[in-house]
CSV table of C-alpha atoms and ligand atoms in Angstrom, one decimal:
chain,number,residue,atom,x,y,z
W,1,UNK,CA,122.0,155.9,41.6
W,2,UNK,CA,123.5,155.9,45.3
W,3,UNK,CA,121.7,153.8,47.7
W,4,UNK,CA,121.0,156.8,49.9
W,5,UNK,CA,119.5,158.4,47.1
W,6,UNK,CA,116.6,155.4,46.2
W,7,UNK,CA,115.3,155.9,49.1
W,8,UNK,CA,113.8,159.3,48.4
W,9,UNK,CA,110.4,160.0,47.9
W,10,UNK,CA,110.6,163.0,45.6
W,11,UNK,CA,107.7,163.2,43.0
W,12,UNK,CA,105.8,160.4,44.6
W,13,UNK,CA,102.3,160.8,46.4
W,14,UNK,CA,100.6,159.0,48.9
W,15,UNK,CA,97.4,158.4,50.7
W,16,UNK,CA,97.8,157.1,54.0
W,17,UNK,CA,95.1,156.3,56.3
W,18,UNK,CA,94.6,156.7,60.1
W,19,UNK,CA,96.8,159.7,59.4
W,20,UNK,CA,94.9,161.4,62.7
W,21,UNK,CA,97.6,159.8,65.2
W,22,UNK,CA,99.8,156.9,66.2
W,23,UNK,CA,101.8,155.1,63.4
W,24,UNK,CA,99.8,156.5,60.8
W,25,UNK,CA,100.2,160.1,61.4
W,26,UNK,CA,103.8,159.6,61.9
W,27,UNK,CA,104.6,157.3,59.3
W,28,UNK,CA,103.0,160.4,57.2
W,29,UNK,CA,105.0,162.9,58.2
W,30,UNK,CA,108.5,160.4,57.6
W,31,UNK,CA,106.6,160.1,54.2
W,32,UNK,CA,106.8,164.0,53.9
W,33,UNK,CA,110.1,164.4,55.0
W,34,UNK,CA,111.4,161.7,52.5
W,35,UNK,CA,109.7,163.9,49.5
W,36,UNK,CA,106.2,162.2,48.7
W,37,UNK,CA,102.9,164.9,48.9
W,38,UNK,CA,100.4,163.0,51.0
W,39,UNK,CA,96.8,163.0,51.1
W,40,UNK,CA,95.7,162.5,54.6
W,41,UNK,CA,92.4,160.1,55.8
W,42,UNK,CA,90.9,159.4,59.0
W,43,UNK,CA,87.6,160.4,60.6
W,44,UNK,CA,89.2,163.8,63.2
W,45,UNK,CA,89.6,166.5,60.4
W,46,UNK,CA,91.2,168.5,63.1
W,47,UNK,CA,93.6,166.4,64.1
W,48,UNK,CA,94.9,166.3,59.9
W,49,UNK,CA,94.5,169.7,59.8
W,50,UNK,CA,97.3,170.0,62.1
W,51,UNK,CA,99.2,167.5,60.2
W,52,UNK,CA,98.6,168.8,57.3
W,53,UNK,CA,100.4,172.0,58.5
W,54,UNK,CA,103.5,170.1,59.6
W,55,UNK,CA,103.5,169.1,55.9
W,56,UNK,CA,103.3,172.1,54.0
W,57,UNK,CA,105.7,173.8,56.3
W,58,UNK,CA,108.4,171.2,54.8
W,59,UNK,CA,107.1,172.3,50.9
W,60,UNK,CA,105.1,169.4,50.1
W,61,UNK,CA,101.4,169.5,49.4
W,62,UNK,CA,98.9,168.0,52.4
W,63,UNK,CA,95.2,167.4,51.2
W,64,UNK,CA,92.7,166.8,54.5
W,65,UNK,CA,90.2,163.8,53.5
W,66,UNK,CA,87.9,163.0,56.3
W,67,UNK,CA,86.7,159.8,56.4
W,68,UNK,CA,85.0,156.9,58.1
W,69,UNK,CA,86.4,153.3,56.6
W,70,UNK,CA,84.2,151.2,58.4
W,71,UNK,CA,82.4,151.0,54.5
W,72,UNK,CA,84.9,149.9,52.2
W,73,UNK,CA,82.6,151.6,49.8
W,74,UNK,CA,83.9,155.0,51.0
W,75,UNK,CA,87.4,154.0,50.0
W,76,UNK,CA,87.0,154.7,45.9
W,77,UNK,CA,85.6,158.6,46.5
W,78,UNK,CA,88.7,158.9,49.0
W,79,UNK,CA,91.1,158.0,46.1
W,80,UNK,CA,89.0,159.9,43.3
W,81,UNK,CA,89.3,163.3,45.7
W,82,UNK,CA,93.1,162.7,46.8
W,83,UNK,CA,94.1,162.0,42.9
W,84,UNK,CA,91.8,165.7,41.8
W,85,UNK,CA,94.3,167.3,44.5
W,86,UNK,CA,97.3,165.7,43.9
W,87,UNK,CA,97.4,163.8,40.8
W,88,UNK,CA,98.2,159.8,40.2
W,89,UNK,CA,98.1,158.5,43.7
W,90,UNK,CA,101.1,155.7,43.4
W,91,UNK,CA,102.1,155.0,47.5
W,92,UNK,CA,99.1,153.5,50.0
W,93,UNK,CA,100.3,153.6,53.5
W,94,UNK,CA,96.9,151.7,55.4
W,95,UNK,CA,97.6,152.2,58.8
W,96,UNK,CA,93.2,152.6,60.1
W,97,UNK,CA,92.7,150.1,62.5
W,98,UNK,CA,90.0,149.5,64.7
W,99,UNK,CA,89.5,146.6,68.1
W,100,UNK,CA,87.3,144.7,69.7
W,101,UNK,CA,88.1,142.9,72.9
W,102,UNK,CA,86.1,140.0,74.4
W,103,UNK,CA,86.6,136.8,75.8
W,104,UNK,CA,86.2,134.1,73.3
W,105,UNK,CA,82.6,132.9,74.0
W,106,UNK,CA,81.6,135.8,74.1
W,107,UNK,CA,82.6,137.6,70.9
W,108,UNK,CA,79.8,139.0,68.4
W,109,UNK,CA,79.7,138.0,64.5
W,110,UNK,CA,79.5,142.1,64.9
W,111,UNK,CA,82.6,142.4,66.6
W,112,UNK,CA,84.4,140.3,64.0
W,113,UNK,CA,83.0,142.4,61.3
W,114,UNK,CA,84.1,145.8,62.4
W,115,UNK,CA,87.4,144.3,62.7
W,116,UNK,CA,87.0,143.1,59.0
W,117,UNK,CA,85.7,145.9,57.9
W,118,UNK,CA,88.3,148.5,58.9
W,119,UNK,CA,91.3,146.1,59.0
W,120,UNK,CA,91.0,143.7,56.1
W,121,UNK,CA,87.9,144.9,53.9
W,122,UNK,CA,88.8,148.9,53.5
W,123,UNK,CA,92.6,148.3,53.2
W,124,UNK,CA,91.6,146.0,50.4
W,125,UNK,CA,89.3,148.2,48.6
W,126,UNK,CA,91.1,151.4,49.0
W,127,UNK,CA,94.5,149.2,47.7
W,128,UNK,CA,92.3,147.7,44.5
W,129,UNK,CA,91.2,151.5,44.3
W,130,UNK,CA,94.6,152.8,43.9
W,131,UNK,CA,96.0,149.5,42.0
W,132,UNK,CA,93.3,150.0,39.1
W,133,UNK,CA,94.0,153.3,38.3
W,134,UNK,CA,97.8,152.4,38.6
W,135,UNK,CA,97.2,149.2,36.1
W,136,UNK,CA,95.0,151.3,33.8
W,137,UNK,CA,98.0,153.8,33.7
W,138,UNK,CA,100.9,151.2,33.7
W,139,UNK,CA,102.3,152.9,36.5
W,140,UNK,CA,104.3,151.2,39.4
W,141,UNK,CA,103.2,151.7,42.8
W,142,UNK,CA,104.1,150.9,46.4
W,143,UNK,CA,101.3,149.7,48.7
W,144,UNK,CA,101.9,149.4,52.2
W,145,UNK,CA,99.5,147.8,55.3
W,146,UNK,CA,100.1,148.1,58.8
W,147,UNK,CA,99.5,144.4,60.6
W,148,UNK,CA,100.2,142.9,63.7
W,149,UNK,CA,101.8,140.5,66.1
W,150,UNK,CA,98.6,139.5,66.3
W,151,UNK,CA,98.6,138.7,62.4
W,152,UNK,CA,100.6,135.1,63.2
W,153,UNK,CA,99.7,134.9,67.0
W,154,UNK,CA,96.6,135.4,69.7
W,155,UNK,CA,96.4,137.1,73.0
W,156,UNK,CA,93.2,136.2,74.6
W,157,UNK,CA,90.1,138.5,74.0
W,158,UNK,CA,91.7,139.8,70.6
W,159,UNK,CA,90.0,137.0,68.4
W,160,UNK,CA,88.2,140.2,66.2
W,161,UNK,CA,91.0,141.4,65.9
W,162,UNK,CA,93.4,138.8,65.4
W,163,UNK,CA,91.1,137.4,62.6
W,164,UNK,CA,91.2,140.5,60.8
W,165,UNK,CA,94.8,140.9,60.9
W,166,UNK,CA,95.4,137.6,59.8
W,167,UNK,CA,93.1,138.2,57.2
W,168,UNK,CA,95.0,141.4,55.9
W,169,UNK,CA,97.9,139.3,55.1
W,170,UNK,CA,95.7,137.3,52.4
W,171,UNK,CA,95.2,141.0,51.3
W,172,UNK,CA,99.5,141.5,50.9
W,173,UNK,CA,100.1,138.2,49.5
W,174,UNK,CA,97.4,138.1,47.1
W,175,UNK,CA,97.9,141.6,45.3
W,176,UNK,CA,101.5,140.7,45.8
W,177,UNK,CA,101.7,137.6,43.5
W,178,UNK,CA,98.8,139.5,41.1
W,179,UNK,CA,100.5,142.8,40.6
W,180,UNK,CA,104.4,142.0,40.6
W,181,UNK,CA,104.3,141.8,36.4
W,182,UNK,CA,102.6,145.3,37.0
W,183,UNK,CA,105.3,147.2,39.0
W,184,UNK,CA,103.2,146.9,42.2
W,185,UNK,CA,104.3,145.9,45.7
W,186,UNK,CA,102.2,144.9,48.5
W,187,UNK,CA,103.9,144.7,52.2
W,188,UNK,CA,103.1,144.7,55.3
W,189,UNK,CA,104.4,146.3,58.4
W,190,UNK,CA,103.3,144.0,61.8
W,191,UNK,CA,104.3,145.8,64.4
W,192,UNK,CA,104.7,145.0,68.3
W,193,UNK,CA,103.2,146.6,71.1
W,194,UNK,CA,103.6,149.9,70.3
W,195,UNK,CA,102.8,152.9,73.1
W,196,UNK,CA,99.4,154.2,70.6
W,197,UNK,CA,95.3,154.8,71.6
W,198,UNK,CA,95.1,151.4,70.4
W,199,UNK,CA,97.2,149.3,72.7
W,200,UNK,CA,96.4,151.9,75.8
W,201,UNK,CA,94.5,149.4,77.5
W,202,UNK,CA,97.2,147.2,77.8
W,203,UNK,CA,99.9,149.6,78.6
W,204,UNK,CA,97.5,151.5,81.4
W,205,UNK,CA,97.4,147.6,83.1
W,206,UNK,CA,100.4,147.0,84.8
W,207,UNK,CA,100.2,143.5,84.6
W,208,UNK,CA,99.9,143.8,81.1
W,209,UNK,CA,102.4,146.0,80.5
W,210,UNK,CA,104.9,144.1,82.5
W,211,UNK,CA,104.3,140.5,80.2
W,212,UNK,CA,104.5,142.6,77.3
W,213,UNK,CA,107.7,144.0,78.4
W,214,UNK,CA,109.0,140.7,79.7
W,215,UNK,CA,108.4,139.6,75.7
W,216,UNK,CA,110.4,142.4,74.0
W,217,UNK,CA,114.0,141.6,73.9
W,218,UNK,CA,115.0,145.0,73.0
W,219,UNK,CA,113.1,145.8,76.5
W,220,UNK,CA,110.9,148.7,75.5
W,221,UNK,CA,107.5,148.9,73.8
W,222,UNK,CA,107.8,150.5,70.7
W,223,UNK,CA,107.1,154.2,69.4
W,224,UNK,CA,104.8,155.3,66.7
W,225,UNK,CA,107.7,157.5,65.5
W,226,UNK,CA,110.0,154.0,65.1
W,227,UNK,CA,107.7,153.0,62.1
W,228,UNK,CA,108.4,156.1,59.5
W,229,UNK,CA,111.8,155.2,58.2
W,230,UNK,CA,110.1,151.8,57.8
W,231,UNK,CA,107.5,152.8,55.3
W,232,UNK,CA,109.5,155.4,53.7
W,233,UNK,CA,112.1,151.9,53.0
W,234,UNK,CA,109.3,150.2,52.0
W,235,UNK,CA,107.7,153.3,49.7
W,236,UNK,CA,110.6,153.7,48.2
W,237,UNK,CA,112.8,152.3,45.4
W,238,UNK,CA,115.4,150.9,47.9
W,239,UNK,CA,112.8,148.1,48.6
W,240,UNK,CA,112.3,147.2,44.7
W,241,UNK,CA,112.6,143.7,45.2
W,242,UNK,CA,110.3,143.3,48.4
W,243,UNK,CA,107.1,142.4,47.8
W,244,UNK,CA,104.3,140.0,49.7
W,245,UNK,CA,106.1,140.5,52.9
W,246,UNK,CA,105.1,140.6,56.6
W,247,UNK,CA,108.0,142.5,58.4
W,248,UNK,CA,107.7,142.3,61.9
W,249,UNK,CA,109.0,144.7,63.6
W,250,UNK,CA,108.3,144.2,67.4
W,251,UNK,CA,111.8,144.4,69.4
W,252,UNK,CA,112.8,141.1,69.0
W,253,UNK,CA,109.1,139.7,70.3
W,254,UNK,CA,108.8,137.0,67.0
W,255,UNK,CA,112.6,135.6,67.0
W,256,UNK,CA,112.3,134.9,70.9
W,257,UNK,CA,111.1,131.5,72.3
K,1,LIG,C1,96.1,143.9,72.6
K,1,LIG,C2,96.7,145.0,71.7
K,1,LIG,C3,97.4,144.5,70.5
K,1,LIG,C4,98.3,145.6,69.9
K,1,LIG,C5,99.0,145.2,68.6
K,1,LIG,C6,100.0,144.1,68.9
K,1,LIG,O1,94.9,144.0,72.9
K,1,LIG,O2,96.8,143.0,72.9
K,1,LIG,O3,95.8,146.0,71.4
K,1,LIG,O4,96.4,144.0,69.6
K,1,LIG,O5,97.5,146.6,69.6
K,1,LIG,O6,98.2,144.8,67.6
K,1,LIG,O7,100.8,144.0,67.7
């Protein structure tokens, strides 16, 4: 097969998570475009509604799954109902993500866990979710996590969320090594300051904004839209022989001194 060619998407179907906006929603929609029906989770069902439209007006099938992940429990019903709409769910793209900002001695054991929850403990479960029924089936699959600068460095005030990013890299590695016999990947996407809800409060500081800048050799924060081709690479067959990697993909940020 041509290499442009492996890295369609036809016939596969995905769930991704914190499809409601940022790099989820538009890492969705690349998924769409390359050929992959998508099931569609995050907690503003209008917001995937809309999605979901964008979807079906390129001829693949959208199915709008409201959900909160901050239980890990709610992750199993999520893939039960996206696999009764769709069929055999094979591609995870987990880009819900939650933060908690606080100085140090002053973070919560609560702050942490919200981080783990949403970060490290759902994008676990909902990946052993879909990995079981894949295993059961002897199907490959591709699963797919959205990380962070912040999964190999710190900023201050982003301990929660720094540990729970680190944390979700234990998550890639270890289904990585387990499921490679199995026809399963496991990657991460870490990507740099990217102009979402989540970073806001950096990028509405101009202080901020300027040392993040100043750390980007490419010179510009990054775009939701910039992640899409990535996970449709990294859902597809033209990244057969990646698996248990961290990609960063942050301008330049990790290769400068
Ligand atoms: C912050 C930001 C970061 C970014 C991103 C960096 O508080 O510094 O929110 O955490 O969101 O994760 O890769």
């Amino acid at each position: 097969m041509d290499a442009l060619a492996q890295f369609s998407l036809a016939g596969r179907r995905a769930l991704v998570t914190g499809a409601s906006r940022g790099i989820g929603r538009a890492c969705a929609l690349g998924l769409a475009q390359a050929g992959a029906d998508v099931a569609l989770v995050a907690r503003d069902e209008a917001a995937l509604q809309s999605l979901a439209a964008e979807v079906q007006a390129l001829g693949r099938k959208a199915l709008v799954c409201p959900a909160d992940l901050a239980g890990p429990s709610a992750c199993e019903g999520v893939v039960a109902r996206a696999e009764e709409a769709l069929g055999p769910i094979d591609t995870l793209l987990y880009a819900a993500g939650v933060t908690r900002r606080a100085p140090a001695a002053e973070v919560t054991q609560g702050q942490i866990d919200e981080c783990l929850d949403v970060n490290s403990r759902s994008a676990f479960a909902m990946a052993q979710a879909i990995g079981r029924r894949l295993l059961a089936a002897g199907k490959p699959g591709s699963l797919i996590f959205i990380a962070s600068l912040m999964s190999r460095g710190a900023r201050p005030t982003t301990l929660p969320y720094g540990i729970s990013k680190m944390a979700l890299t234990g998550v890639v590695r270890g289904l990585a090594v387990e499921w490679a016999p199995h026809g399963i990947r496991a990657n991460a996407i870490a990507p740099g300051y990217v102009r979402t809800a989540l970073a806001a409060k950096v990028y509405d500081d101009p202080q901020l904004r300027e040392w993040v800048t100043s750390r980007i050799p490419q010179g510009r924060w990054q775009e939701a839209e910039d992640y899409a081709p990535i996970a449709v690479f990294l859902a597809s067959d033209a990244s057969r022989v990646i698996t248990g990697q961290i990609i960063f993909a942050d301008g330049g940020w990790t290769a400068a001194l």
